Coordinates of C-alpha atoms and ligand atoms in Angstrom, one line a residue:
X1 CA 128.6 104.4 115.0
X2 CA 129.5 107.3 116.1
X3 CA 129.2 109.3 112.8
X4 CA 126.1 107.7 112.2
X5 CA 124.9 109.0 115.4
X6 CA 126.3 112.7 114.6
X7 CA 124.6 113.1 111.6
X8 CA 121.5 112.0 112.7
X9 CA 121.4 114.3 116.1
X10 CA 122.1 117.0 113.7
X11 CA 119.7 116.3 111.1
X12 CA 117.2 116.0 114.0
X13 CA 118.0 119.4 115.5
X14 CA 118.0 121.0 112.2
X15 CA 115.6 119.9 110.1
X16 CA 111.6 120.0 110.3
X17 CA 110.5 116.5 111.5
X18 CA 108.1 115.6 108.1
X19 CA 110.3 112.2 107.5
X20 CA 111.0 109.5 109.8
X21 CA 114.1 108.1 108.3
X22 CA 116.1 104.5 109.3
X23 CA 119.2 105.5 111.4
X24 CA 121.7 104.7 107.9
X25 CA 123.8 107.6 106.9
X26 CA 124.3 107.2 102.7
X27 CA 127.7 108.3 101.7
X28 CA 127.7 106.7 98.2
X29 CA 125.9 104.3 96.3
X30 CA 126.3 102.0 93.1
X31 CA 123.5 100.3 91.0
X32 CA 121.4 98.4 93.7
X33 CA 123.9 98.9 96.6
X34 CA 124.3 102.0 99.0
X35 CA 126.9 102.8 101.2
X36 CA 127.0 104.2 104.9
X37 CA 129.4 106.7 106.3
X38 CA 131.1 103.6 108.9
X39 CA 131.6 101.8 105.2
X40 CA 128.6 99.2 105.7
X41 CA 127.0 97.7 102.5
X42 CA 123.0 97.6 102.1
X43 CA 120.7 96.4 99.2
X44 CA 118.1 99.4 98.1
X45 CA 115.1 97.6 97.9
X46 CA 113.3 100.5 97.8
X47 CA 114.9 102.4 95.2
X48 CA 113.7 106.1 95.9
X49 CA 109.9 105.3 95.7
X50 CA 111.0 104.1 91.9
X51 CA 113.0 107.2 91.0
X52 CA 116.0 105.3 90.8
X53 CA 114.6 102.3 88.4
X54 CA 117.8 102.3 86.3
X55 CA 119.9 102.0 89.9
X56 CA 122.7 104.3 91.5
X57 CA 125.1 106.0 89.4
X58 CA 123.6 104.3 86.3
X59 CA 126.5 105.3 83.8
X60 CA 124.8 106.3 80.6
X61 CA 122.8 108.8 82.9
X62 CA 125.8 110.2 84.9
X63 CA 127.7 110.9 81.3
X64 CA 124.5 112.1 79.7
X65 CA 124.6 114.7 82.9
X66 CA 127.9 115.3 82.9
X67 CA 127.9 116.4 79.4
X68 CA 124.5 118.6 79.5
X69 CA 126.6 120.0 83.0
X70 CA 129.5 120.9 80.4
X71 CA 127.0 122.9 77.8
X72 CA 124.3 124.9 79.6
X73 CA 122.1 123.8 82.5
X74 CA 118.9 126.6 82.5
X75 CA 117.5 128.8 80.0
X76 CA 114.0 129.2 81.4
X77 CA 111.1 128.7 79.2
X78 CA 111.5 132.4 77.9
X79 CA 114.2 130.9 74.8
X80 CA 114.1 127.4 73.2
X81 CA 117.3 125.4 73.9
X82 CA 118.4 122.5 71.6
X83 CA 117.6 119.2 73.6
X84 CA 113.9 120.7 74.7
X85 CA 112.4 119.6 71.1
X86 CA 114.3 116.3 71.3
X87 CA 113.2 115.5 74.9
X88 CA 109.0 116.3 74.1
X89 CA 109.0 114.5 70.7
X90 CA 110.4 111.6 72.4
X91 CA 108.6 111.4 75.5
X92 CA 105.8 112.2 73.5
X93 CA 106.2 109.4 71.3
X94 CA 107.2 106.2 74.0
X95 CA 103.9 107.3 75.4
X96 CA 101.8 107.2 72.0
X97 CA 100.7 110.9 72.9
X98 CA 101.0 113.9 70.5
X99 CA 102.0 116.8 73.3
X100 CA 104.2 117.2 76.6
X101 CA 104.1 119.8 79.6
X102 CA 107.4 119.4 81.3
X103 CA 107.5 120.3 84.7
X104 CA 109.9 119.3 87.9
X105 CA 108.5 117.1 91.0
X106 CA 105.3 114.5 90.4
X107 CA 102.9 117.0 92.7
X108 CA 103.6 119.9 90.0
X109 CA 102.5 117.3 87.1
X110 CA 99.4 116.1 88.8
X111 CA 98.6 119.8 89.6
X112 CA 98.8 120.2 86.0
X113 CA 97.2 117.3 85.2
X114 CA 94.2 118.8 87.5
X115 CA 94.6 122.6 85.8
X116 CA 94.2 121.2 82.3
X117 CA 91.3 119.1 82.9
X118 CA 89.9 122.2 84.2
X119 CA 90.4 124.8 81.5
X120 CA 89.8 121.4 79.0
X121 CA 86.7 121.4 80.6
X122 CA 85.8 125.0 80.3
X123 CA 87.4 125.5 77.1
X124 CA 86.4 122.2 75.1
X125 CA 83.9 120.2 77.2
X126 CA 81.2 123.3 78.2
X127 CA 81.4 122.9 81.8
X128 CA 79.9 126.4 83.4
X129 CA 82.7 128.4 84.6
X130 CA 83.6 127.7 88.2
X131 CA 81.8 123.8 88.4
X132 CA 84.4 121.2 87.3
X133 CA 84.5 118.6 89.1
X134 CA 87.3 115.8 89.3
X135 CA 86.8 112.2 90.5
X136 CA 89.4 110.4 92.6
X137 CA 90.0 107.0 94.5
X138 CA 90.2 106.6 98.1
X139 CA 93.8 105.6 99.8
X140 CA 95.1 108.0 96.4
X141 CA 98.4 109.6 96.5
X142 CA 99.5 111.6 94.2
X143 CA 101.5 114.4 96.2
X144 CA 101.8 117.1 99.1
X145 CA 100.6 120.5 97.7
X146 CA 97.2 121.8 99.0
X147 CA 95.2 121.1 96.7
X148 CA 96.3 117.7 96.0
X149 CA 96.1 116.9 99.5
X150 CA 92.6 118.3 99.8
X151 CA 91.5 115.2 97.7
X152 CA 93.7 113.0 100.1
X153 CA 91.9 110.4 102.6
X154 CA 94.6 109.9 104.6
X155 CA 94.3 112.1 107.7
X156 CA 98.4 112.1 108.0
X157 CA 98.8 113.7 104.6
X158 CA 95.7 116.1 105.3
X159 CA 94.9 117.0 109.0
X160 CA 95.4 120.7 109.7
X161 CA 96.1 122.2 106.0
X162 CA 92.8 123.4 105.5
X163 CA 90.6 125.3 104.1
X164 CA 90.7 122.4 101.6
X165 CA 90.7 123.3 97.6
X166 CA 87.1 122.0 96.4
X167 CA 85.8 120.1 92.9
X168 CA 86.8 116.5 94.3
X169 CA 85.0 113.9 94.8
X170 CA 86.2 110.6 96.2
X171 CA 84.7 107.3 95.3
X172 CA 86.2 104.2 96.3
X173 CA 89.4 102.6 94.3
X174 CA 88.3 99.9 92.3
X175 CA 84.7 100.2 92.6
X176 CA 83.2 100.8 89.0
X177 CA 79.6 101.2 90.1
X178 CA 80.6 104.1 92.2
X179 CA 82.4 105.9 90.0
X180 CA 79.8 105.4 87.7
X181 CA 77.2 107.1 90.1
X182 CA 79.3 109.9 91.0
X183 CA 79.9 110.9 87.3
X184 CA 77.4 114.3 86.3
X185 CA 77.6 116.8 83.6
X186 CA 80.5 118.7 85.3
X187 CA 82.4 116.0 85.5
X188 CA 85.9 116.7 83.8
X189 CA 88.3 114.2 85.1
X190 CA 88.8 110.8 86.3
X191 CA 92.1 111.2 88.4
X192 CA 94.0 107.3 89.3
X193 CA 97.1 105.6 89.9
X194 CA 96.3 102.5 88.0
X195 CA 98.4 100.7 91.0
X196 CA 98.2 102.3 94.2
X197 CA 101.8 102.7 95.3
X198 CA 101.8 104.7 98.9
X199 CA 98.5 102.8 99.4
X200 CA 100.8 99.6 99.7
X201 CA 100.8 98.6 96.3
X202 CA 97.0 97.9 95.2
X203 CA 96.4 96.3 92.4
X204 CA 92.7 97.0 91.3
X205 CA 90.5 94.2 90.3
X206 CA 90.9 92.7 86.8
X207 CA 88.7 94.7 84.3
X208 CA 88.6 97.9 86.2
X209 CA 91.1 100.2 84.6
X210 CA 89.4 99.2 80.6
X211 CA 86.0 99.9 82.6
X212 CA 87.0 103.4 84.0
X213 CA 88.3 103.8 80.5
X214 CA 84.8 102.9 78.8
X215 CA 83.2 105.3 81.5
X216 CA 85.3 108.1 80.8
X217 CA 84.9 107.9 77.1
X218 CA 81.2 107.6 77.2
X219 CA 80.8 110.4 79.4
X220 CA 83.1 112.8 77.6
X221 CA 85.7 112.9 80.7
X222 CA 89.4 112.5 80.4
X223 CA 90.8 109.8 82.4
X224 CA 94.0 110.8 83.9
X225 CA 96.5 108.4 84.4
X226 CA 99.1 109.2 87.9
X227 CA 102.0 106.5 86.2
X228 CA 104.7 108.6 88.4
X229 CA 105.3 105.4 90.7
X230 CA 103.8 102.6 88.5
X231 CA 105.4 103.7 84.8
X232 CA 108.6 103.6 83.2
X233 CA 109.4 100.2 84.1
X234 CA 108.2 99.3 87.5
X235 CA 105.5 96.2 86.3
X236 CA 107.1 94.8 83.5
X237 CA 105.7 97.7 80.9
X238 CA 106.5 100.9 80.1
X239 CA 102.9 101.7 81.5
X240 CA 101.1 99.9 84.2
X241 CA 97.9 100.2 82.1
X242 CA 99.2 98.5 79.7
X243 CA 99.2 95.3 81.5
X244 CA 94.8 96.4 80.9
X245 CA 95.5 97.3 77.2
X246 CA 94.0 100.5 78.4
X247 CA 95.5 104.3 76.6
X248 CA 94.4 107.1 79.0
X249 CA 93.7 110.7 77.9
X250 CA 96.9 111.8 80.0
X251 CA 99.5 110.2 81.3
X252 CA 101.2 112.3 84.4
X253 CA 105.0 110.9 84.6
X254 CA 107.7 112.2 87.4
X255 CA 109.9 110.2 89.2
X256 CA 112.0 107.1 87.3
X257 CA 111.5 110.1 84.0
X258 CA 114.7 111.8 85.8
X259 CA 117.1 108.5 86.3
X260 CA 117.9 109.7 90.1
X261 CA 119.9 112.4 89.1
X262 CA 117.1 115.4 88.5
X263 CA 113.6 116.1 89.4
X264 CA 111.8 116.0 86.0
X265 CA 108.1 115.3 85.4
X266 CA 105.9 116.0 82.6
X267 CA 101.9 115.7 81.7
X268 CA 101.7 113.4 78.4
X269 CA 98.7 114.3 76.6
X270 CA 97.1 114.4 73.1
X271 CA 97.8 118.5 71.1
X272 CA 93.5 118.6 71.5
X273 CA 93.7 118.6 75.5
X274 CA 97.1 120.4 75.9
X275 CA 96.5 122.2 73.3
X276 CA 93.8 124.0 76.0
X277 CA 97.0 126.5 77.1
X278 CA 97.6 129.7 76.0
X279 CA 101.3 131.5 76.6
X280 CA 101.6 132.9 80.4
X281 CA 98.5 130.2 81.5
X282 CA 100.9 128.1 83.0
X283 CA 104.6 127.6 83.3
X284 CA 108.1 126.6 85.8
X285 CA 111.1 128.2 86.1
X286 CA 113.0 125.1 85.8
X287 CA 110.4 123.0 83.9
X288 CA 112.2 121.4 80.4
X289 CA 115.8 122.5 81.6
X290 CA 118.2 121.9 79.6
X291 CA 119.8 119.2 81.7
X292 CA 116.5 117.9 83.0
X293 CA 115.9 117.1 79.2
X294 CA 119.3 115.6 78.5
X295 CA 119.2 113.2 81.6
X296 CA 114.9 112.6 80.1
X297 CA 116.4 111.9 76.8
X298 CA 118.8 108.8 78.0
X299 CA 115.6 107.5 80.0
X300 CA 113.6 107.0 77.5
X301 CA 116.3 105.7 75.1
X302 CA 116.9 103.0 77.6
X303 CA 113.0 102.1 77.6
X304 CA 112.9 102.0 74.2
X305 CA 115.3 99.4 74.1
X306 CA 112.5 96.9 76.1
X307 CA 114.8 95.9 78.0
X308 CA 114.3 97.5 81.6
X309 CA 110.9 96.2 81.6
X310 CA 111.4 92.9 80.2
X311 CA 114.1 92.6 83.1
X312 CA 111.5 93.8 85.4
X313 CA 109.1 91.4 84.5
X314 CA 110.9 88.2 84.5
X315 CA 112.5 89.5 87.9
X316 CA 109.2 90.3 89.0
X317 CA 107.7 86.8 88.6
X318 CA 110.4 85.3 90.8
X319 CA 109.8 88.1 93.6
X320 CA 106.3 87.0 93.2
X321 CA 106.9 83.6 93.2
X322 CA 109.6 83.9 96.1
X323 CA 107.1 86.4 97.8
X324 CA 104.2 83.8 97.7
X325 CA 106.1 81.0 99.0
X326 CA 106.3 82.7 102.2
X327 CA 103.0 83.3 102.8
X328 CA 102.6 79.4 103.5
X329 CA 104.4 80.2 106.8
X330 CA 102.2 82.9 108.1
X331 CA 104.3 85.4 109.0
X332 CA 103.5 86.6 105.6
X333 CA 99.6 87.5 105.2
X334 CA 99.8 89.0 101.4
X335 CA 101.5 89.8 98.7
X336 CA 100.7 92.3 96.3
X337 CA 101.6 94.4 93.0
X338 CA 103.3 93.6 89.9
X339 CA 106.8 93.2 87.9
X340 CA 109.7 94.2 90.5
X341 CA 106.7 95.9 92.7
X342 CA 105.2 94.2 95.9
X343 CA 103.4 95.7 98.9
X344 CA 104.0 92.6 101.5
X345 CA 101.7 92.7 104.6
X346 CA 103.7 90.9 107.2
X347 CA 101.5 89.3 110.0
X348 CA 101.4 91.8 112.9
X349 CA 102.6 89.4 115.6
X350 CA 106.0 89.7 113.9
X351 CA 106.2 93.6 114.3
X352 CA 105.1 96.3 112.4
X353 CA 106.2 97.5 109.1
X354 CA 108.7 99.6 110.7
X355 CA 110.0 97.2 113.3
X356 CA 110.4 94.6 110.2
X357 CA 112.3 97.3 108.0
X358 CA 114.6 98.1 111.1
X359 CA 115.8 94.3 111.4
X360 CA 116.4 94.2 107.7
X361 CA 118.8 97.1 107.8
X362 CA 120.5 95.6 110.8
X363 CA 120.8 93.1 107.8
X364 CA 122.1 94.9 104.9
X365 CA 118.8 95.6 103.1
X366 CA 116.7 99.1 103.0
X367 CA 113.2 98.5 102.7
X368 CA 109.9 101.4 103.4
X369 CA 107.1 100.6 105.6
X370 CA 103.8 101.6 104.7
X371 CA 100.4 101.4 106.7
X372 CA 101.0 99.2 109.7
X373 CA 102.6 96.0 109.0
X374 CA 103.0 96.6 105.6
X375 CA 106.4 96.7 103.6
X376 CA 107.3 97.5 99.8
X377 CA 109.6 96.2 97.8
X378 CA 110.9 98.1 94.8
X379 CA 114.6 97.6 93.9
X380 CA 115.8 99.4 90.9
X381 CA 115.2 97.0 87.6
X382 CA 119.2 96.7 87.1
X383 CA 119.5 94.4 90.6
X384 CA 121.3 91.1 89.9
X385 CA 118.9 88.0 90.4
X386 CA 121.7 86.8 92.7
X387 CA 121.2 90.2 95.2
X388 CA 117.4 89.8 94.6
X389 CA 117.9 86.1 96.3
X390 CA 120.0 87.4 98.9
X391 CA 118.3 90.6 100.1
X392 CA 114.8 87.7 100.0
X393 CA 117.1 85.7 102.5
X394 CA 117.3 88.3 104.8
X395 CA 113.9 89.0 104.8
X396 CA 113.3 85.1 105.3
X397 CA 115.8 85.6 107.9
X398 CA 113.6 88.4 110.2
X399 CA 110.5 86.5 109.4
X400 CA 111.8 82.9 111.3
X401 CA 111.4 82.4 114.8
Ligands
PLP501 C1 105.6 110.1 94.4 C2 104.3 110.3 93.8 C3 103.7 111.6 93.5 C4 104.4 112.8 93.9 O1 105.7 113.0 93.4 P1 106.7 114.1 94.0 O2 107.8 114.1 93.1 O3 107.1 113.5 95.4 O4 106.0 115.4 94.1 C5 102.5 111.6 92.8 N1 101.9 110.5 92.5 C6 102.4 109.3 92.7 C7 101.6 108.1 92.3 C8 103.6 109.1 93.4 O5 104.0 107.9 93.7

């Protein structure tokens, strides 16, 4: 314990306070297990907020790095490099889309998302310089920069960063009527996570995400799709609009897109809307690195094979199934989400999310609180069906009194 204790004290003393983390110190970790510095085992069922969906260490990513580590690392966008073609006809092509913008962390893609619906607006659309406006959903996440928080309805995320960046409007999530209403002439964007991840997992009502789509398309406004949490895997698809048989304008992608191993994101789009920039109107330093693209390049080889999101799927429907058996008991009040996804809402009289999340490490398995009493589950798609059972034991186990 007392290394554990060590590092924390000195992470406390040194670093800002923005995170609240479980007292477990990660040394090393292996497909759906992690490691503490005293040598104790625990089950990641939260997978870095779906980051890691091919697990720890996942070996055709740690050689595809390696490799790319061996040959060249950064050119900046100023000269091509050989695997940045590759990388955007690929990604390009998993998502049915013509064009890519690579850039690094998912705030950077949904700020690009947000500064091509602009200039697509100006540029193609006709909306008077200066007007645009982009719709979003309450309880949204989609990252920490300024402007995306100034579209952000939860105070935590917001309070004291003003003055706020304008053209937002919020309309509650999975309210068609509203969105409907709030749609005008300067109306560019319709911004979404088609599951709301940080929200606690939200799965909008059926029909919702085809009838934003038929709203968008009537009204000439590209429907953004924020797939950084709920694509490459997560539900049992490659997207989680799929699961609506709804194609978006844009798909924004971060997270699972750089195995664990690299901050890589991209904006998906068709060559009309991304066609909008022009050279110097936008850019990154490290955006469509060379090794960014090489680790990119083995992700979507593996989800071309099917078979991370059939795994997902049929791993997700026990969860489900697992999941819904306890709420017969009470001490689970619902169950959420889709594929290996659930936001659980544990009763409050057994503790709040965090209280929960603390016994379960004290049992071997490393879970995220969100909102109150509510917990997520998210293990990476390569976890065994036998470690699925066993880290739902434990969580069985807190839950009995
Ligand atoms: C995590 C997340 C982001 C932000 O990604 P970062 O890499 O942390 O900047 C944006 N949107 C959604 C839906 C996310 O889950």
């Amino acid at each position: 314990m007392a290394t554990t204790d060590r590092a924390i004290a000195s992470a406390e003393a040194h670093s800002a306070h923005n995170y609240h983390p479980l007292p477990v110190v990660i040394a090393s970790a292996d497909g759906a297990w992690m490691t503490d510095v005293e040598g104790r085992r625990y089950l990641d069922m939260l997978a870095g907020y779906s980051a890691l969906n091919f697990g720890h260490g996942n070996r055709r990513l740690i050689d595809a790095a390696k490799a790319q580590l061996e040959r060249v690392t950064l050119t900046s966008r100023a000269f091509h490099h050989d695997r940045f073609a590759d990388f955007c006809t690929q990604l390009a092509e998993l998502c049915g889309m013509e064009m890519v913008l690579p850039m690094n962390t998912g705030a950077e893609a949904v700020e690009t998302a947000v500064k091509t619906a602009r200039k697509w607006g100006y540029r193609t659309k006709g909306v008077p310089d200066g007007t645009a406006k982009i719709i979003v959903a309450a309880d949204n996440f989609h990252g920490r920069t300024t402007t995306i928080i100034s579209f952000s309805t939860d105070e935590e995320a917001r309070a004291d960063y003003g003055p706020y960046t304008p053209g937002f409007e919020i309309v509650p999530y999975g309210d068609l009527a509203a969105l409907d209403a709030a749609m005008t002439d300067n109306t560019v964007a319709v911004l979404l996570e088609p599951i709301q991840g940080e929200a606690g997992v939200l799965v909008p009502p059926p029909g919702y995400l085809a009838g934003v789509r038929e709203l968008t398309r009537a009204r000439n406004v590209l429907f953004i799709a924020d797939e950084i949490q709920s694509g490459l895997g997560r539900t049992g698809k490659t997207f989680a609009l799929e699961h609506e048989g709804v194609v978006p304008d844009m798909y924004v992608l971060g997270k699972a897109l750089g195995g664990g191993v690299v901050p890589v994101s991209a904006v998906v789009s068709s060559a009309e809307i991304l066609g909008v920039f022009r050279p110097g109107e936008h850019g990154s330093t490290f955006g469509g690195n060379p090794l960014a693209c090489a680790v990119a390049l083995e992700v979507i080889a593996m989800l071309r094979t099917g078979e991370y999101q059939q795994r997902a799927a049929e791993l997700g429907d026990h969860l489900h199934h697992e999941l819904g058996l306890m709420t017969t008991g009470g001490a689970v009040e619902t169950v959420r989400g889709r594929g290996l996804w659930a936001g659980v809402d544990i009763s409050p009289s057994y503790g709040t999310g965090r209280e929960i999340s603390e016994k379960l490490m004290d049992r071997g398995v490393l879970v995220k609180d969100t909102h109150g009493s509510t917990i997520r589950i998210a293990p990476p798609l390569v976890i065994s069906k036998e470690d699925l059972d066993w880290g739902l034991e434990q969580l069985r186990a807190v839950l009995t009194r």
